[in-house]
GROMACS .gro file of N, CA, C and O in nm:
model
  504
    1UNK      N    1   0.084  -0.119   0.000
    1UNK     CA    2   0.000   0.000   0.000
    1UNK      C    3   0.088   0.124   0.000
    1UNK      O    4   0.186   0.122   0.074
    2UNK      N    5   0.063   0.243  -0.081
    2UNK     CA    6   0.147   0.315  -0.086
    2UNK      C    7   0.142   0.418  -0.012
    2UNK      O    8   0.030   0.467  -0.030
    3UNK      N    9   0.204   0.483   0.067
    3UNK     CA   10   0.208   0.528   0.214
    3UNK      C   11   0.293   0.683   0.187
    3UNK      O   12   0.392   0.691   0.113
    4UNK      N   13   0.254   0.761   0.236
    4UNK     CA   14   0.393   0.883   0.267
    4UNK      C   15   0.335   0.958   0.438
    4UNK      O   16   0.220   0.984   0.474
    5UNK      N   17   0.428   0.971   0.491
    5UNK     CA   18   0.403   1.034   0.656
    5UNK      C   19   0.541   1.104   0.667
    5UNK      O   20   0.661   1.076   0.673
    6UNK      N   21   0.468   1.199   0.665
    6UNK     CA   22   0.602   1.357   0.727
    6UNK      C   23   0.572   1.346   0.862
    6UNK      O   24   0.464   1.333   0.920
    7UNK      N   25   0.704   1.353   0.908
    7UNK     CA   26   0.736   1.407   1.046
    7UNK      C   27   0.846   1.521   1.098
    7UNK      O   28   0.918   1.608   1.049
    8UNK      N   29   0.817   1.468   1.224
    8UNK     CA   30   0.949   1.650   1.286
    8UNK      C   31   0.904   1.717   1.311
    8UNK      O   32   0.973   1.788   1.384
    9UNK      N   33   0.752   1.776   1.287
    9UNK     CA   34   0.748   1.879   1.320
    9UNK      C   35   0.686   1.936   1.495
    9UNK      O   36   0.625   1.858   1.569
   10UNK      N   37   0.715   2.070   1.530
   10UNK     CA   38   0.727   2.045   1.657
   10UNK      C   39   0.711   2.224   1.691
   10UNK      O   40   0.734   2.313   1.609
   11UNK      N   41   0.674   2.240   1.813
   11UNK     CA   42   0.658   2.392   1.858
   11UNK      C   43   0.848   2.405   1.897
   11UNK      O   44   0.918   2.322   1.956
   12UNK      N   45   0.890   2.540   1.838
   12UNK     CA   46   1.037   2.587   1.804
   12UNK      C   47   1.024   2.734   1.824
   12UNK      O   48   0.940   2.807   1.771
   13UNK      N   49   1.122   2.770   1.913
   13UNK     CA   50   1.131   2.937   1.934
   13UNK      C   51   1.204   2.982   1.792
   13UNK      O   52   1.261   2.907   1.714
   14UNK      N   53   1.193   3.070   1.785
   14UNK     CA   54   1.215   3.153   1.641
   14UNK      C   55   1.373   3.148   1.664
   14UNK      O   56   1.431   3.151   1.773
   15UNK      N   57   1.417   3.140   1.568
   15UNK     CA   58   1.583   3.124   1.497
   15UNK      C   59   1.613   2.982   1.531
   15UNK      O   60   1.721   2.933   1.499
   16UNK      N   61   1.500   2.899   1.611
   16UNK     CA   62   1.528   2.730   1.558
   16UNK      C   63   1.523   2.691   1.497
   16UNK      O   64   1.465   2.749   1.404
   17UNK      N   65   1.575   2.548   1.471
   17UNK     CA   66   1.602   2.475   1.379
   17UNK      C   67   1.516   2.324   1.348
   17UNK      O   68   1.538   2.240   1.436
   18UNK      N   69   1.439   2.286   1.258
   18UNK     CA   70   1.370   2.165   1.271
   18UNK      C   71   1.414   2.060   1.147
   18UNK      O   72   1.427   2.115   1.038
   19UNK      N   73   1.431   1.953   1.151
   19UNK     CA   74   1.468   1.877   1.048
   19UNK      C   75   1.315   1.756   1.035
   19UNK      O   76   1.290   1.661   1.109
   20UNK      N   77   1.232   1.809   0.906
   20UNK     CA   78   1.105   1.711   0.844
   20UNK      C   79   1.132   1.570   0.800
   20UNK      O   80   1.244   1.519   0.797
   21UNK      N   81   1.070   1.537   0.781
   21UNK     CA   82   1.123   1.377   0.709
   21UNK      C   83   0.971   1.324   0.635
   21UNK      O   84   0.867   1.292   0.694
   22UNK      N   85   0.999   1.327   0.479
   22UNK     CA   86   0.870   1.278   0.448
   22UNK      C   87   0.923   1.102   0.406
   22UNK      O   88   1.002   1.056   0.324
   23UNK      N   89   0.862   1.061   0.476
   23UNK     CA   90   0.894   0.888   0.473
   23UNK      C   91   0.792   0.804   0.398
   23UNK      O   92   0.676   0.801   0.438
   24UNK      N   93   0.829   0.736   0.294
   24UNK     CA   94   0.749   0.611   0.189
   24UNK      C   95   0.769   0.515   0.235
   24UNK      O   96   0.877   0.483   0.286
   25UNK      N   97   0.641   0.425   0.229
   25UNK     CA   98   0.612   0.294   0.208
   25UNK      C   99   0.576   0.216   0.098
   25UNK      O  100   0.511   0.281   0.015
   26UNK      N  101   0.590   0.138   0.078
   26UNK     CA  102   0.506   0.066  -0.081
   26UNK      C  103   0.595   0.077  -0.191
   26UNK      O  104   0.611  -0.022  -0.263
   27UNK      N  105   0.654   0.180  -0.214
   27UNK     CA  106   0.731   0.199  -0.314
   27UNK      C  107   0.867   0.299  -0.298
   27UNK      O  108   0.884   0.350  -0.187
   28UNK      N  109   0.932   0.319  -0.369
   28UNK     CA  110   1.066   0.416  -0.391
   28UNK      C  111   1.057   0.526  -0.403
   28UNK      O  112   1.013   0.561  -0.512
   29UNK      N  113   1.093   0.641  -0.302
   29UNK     CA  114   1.109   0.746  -0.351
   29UNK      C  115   1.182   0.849  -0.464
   29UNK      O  116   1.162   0.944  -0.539
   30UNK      N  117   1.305   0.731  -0.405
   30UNK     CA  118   1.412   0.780  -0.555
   30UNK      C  119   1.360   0.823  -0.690
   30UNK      O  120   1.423   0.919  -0.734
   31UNK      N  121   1.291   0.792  -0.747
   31UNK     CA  122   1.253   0.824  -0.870
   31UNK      C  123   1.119   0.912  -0.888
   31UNK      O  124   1.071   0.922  -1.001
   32UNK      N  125   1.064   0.969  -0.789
   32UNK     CA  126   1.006   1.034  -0.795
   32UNK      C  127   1.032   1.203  -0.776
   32UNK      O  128   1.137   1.247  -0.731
   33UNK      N  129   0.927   1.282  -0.815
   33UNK     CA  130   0.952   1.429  -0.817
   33UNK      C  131   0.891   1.492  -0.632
   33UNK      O  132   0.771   1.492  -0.605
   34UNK      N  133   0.964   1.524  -0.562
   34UNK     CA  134   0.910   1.533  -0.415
   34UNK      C  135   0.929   1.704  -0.405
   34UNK      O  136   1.019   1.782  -0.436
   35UNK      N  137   0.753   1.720  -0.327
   35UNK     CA  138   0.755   1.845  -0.340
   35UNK      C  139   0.737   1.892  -0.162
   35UNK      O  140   0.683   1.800  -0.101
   36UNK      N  141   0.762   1.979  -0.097
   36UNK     CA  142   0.724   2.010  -0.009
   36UNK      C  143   0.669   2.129   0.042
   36UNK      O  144   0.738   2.230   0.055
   37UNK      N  145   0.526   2.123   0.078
   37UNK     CA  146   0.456   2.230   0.071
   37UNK      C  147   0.409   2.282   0.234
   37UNK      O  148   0.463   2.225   0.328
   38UNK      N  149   0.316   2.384   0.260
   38UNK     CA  150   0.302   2.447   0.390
   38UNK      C  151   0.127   2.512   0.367
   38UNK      O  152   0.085   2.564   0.264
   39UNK      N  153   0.062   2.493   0.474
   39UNK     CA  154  -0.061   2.525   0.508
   39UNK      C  155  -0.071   2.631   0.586
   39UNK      O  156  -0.056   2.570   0.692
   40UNK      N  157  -0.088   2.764   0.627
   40UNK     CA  158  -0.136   2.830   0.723
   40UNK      C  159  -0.272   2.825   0.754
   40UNK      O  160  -0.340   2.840   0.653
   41UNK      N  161  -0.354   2.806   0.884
   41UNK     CA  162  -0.493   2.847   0.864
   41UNK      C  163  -0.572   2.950   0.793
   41UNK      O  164  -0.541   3.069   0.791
   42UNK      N  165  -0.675   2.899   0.735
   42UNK     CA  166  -0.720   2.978   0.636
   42UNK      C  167  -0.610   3.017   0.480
   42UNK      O  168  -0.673   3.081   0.395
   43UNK      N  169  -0.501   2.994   0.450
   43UNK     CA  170  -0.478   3.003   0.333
   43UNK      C  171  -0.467   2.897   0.263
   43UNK      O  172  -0.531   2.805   0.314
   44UNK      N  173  -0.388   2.857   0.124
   44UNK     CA  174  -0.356   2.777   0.057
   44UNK      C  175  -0.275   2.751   0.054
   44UNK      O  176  -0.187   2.822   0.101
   45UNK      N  177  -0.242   2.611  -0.013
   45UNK     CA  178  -0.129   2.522   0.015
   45UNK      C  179   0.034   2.639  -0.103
   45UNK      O  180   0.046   2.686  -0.216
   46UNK      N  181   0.098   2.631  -0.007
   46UNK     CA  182   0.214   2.736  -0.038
   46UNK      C  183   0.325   2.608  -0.056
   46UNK      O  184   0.351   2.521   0.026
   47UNK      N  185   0.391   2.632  -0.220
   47UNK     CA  186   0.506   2.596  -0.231
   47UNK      C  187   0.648   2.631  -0.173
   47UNK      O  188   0.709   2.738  -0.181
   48UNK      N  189   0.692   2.496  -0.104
   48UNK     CA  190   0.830   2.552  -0.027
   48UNK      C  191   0.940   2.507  -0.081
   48UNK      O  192   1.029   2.589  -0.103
   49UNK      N  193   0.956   2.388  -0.110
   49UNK     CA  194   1.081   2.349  -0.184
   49UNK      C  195   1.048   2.196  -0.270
   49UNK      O  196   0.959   2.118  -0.239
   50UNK      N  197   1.140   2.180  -0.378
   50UNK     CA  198   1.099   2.056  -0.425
   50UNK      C  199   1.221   1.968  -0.483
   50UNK      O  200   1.314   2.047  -0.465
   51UNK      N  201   1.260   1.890  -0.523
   51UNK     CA  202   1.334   1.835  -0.579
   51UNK      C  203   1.286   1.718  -0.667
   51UNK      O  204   1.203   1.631  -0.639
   52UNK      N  205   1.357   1.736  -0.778
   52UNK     CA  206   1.317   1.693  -0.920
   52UNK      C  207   1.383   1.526  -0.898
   52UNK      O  208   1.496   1.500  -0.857
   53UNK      N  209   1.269   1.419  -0.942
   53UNK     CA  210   1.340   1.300  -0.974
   53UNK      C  211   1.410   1.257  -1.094
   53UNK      O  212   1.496   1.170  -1.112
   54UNK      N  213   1.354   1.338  -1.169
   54UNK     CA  214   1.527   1.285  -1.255
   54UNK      C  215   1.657   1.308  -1.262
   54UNK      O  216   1.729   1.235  -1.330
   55UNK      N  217   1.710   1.418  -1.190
   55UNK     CA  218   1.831   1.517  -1.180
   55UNK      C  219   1.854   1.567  -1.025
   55UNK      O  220   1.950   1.637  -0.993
   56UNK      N  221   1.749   1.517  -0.926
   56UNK     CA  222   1.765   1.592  -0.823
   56UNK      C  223   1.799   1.750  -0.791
   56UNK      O  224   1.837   1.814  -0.692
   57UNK      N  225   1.770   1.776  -0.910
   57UNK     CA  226   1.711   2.009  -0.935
   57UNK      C  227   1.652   1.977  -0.782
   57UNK      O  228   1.596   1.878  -0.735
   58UNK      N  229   1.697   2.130  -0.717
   58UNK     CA  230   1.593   2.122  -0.605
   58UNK      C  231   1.577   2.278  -0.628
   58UNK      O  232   1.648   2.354  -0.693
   59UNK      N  233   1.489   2.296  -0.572
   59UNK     CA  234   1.397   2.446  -0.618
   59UNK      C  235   1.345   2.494  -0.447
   59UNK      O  236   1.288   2.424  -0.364
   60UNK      N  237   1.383   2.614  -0.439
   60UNK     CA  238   1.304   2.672  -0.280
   60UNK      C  239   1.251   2.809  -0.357
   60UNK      O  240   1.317   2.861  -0.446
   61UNK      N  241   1.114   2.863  -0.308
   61UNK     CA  242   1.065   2.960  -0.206
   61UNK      C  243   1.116   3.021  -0.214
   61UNK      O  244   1.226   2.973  -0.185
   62UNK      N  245   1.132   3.169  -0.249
   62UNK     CA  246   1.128   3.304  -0.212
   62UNK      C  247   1.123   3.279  -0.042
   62UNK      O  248   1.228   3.231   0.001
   63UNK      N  249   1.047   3.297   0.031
   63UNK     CA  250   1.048   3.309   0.131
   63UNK      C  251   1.166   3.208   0.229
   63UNK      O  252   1.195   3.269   0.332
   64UNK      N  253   1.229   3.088   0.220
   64UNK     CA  254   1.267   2.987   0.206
   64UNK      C  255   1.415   2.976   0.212
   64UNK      O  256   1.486   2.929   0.300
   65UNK      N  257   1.455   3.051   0.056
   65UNK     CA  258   1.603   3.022   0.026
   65UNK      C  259   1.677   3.109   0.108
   65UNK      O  260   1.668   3.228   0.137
   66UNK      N  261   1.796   2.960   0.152
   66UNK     CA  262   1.933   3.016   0.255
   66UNK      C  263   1.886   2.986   0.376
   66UNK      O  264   1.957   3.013   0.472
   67UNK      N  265   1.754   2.922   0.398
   67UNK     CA  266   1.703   2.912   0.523
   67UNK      C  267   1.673   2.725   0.554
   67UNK      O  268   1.696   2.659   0.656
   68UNK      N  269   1.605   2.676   0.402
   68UNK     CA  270   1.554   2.544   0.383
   68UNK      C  271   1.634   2.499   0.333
   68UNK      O  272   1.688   2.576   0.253
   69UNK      N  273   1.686   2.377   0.340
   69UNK     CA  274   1.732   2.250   0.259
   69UNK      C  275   1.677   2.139   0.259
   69UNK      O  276   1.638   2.084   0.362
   70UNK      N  277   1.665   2.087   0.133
   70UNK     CA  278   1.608   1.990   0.069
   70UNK      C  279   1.669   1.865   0.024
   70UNK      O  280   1.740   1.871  -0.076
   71UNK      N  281   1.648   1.722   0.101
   71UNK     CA  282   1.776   1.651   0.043
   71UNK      C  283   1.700   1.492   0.033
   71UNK      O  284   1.602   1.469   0.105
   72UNK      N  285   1.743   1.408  -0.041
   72UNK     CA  286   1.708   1.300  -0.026
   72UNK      C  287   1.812   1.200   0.044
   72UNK      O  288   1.935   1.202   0.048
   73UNK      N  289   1.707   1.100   0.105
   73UNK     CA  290   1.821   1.031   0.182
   73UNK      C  291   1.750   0.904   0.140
   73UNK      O  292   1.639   0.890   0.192
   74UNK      N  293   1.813   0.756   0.008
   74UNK     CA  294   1.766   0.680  -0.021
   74UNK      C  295   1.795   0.585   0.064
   74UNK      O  296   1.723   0.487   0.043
   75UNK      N  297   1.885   0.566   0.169
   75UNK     CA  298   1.885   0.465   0.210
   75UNK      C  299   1.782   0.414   0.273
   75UNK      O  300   1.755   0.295   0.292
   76UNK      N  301   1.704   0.542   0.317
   76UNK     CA  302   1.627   0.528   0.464
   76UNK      C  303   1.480   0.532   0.361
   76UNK      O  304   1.375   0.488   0.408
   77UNK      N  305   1.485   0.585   0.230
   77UNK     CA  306   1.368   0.610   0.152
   77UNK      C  307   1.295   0.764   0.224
   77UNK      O  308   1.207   0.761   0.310
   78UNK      N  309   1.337   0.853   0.183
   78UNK     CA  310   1.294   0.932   0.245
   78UNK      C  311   1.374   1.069   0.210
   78UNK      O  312   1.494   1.076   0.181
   79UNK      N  313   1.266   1.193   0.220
   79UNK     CA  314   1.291   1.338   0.161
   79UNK      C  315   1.294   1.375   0.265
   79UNK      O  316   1.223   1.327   0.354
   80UNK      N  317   1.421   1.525   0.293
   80UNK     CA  318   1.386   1.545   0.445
   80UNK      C  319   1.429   1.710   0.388
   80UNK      O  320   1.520   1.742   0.312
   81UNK      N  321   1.334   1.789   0.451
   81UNK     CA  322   1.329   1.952   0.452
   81UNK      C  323   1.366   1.942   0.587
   81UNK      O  324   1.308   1.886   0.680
   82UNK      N  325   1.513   2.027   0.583
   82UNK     CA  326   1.596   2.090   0.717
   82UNK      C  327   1.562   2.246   0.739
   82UNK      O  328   1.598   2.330   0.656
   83UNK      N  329   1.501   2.274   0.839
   83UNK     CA  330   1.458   2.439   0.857
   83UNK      C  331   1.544   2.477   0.943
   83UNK      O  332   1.566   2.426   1.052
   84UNK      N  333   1.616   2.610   0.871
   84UNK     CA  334   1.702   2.685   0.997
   84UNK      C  335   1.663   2.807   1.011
   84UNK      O  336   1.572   2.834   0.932
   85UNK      N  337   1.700   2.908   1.091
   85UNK     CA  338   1.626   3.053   1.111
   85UNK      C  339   1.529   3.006   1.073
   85UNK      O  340   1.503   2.994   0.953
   86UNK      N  341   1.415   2.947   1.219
   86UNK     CA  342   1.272   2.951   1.175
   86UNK      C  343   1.235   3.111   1.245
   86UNK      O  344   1.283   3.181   1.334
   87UNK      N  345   1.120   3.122   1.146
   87UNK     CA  346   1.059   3.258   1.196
   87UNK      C  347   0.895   3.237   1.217
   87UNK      O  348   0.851   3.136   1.161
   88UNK      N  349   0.805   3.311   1.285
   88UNK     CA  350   0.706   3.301   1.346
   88UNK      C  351   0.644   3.246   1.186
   88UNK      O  352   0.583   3.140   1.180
   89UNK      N  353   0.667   3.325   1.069
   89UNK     CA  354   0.588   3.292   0.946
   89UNK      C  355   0.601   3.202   0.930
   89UNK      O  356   0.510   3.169   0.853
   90UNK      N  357   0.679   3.098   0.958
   90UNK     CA  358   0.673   2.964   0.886
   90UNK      C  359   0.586   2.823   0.975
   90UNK      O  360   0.599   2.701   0.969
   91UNK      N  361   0.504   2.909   1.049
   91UNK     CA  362   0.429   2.833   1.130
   91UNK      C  363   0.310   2.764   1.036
   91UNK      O  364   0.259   2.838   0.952
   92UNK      N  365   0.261   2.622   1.044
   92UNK     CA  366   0.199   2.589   0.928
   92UNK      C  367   0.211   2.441   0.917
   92UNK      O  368   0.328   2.403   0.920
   93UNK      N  369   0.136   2.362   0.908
   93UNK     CA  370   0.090   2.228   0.860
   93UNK      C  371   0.198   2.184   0.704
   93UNK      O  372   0.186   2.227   0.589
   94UNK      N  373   0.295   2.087   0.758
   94UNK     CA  374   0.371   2.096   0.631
   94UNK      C  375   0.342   1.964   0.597
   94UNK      O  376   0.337   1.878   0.686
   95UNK      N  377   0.317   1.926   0.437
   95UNK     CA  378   0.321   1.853   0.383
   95UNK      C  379   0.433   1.823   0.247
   95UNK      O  380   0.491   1.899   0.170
   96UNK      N  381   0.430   1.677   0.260
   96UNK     CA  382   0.501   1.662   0.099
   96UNK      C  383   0.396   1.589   0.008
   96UNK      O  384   0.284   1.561   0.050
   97UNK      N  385   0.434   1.565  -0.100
   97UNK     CA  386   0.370   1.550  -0.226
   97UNK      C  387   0.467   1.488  -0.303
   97UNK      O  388   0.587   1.514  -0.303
   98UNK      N  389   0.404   1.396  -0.377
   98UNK     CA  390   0.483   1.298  -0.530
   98UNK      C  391   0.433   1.350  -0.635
   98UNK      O  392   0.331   1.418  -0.618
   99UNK      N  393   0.477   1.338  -0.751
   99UNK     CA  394   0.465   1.305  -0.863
   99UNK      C  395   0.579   1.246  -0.981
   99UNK      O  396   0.700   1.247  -0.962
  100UNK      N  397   0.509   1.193  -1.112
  100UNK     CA  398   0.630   1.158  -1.153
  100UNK      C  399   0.740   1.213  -1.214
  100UNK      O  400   0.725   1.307  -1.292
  101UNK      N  401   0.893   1.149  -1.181
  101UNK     CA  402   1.011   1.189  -1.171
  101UNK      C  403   0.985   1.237  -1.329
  101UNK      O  404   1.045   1.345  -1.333
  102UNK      N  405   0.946   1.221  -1.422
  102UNK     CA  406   0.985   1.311  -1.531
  102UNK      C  407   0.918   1.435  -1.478
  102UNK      O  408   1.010   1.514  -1.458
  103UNK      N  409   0.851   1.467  -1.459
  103UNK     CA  410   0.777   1.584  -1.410
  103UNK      C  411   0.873   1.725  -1.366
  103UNK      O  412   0.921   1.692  -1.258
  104UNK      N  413   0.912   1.833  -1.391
  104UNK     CA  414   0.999   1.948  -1.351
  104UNK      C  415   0.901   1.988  -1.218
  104UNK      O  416   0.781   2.015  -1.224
  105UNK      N  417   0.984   1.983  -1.099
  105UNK     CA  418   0.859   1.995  -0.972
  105UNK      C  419   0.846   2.138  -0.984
  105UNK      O  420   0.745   2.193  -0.941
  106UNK      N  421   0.963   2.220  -1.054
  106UNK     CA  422   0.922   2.357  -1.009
  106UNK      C  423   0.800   2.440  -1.115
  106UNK      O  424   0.769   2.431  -1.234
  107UNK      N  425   0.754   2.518  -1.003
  107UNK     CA  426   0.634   2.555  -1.009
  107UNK      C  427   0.473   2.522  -1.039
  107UNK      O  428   0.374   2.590  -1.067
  108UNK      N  429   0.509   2.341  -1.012
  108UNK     CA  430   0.395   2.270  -1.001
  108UNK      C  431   0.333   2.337  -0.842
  108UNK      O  432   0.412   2.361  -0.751
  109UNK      N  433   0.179   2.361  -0.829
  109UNK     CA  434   0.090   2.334  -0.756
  109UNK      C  435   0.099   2.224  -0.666
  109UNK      O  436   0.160   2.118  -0.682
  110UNK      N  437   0.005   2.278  -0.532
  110UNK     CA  438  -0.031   2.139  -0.500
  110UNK      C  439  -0.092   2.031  -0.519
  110UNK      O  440  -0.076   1.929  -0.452
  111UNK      N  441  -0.146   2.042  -0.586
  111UNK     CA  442  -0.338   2.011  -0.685
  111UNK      C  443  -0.272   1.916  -0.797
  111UNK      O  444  -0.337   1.832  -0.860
  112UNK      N  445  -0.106   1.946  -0.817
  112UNK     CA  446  -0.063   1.875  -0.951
  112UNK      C  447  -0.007   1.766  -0.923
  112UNK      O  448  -0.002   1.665  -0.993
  113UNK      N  449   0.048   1.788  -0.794
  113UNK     CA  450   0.098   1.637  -0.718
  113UNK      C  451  -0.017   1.532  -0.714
  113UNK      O  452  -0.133   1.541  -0.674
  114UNK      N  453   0.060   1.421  -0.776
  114UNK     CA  454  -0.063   1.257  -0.759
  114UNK      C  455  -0.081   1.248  -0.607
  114UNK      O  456  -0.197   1.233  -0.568
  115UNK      N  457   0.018   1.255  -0.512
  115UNK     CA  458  -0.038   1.210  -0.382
  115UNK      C  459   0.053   1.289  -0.287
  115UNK      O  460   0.164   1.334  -0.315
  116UNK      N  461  -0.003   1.297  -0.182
  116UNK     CA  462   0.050   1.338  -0.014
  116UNK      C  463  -0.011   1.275   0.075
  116UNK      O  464  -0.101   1.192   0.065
  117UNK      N  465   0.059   1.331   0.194
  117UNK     CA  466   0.084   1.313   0.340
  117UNK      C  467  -0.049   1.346   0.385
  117UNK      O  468  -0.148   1.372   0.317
  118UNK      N  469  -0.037   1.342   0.503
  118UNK     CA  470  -0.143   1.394   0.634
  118UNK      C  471  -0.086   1.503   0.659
  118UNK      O  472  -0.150   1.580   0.730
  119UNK      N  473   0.044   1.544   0.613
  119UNK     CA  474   0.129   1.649   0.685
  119UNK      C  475   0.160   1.672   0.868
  119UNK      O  476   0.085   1.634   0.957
  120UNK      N  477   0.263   1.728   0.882
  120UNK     CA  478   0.297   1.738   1.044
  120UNK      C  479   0.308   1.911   1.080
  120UNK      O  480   0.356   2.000   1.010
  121UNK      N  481   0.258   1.917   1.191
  121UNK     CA  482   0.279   2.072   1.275
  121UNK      C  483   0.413   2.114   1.334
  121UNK      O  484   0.485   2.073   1.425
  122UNK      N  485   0.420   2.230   1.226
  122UNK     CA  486   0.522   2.347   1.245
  122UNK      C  487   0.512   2.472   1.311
  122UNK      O  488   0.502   2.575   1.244
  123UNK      N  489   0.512   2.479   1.484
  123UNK     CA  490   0.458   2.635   1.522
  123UNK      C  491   0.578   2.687   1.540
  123UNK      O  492   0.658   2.610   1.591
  124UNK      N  493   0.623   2.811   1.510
  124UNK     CA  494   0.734   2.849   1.561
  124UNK      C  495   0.696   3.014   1.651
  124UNK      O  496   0.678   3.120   1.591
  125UNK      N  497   0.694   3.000   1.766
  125UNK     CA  498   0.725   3.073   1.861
  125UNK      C  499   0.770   3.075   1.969
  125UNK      O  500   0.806   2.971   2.023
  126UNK      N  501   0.780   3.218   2.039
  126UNK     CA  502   0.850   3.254   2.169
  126UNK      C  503   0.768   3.232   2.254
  126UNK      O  504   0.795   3.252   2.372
   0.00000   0.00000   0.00000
């Protein structure tokens, strides 16, 4: 059954640091296009970073870059968004998303990804 569950996330005073982990079951991540996205209440799903399965391109956010890293780790099967200088804005329900590795993740939607997470909680305050 094909499975994805993000974790990590966690209440963090501002200029902390959180490391996500979106983790597969059923199948390989490696070859897929992994996107990772963010919810605030009441808005829409906001692109944060992604990395491309055929080339591993990884793409951040305006808001994001110099702050997020994006990396795959196949041994473990699994995409992991590292947050540093968190700031109160990046508080938010984060999810990841697949689609396929031919696919260029950047500036795909969330809506364009075949599947996601349940996503995990990111509050960051004092």
């Amino acid at each position: 059954q094909l499975q994805l569950v993000e974790s990590g996330g966690s209440l963090v005073q501002p200029g902390g640091s959180l490391r996500l982990s979106c983790a597969a079951s059923g199948f390989t991540l490696e070859s897929y296009s992994v996107g990772w996205f963010r919810q605030a209440p009441g808005d829409e799903h906001e692109g944060v970073s992604c990395i491309n399965g055929s080339d591993d391109t990884t793409y951040y956010a305006d808001p994001v870059k110099g702050r997020f890293t994006i990396s795959r780790d196949n041994a473990k099967n699994t995409v992991n968004l590292q947050m540093n200088s968190l700031e109160p804005e990046d508080t938010a329900v984060y999810y990841c998303a697949i689609t396929n590795g031919y696919h260029d993740c950047s500036g795909r939607t969330f809506y364009e990804y075949d599947y996601s997470g349940q996503g995990t909680q990111v509050t960051v305050s004092s």
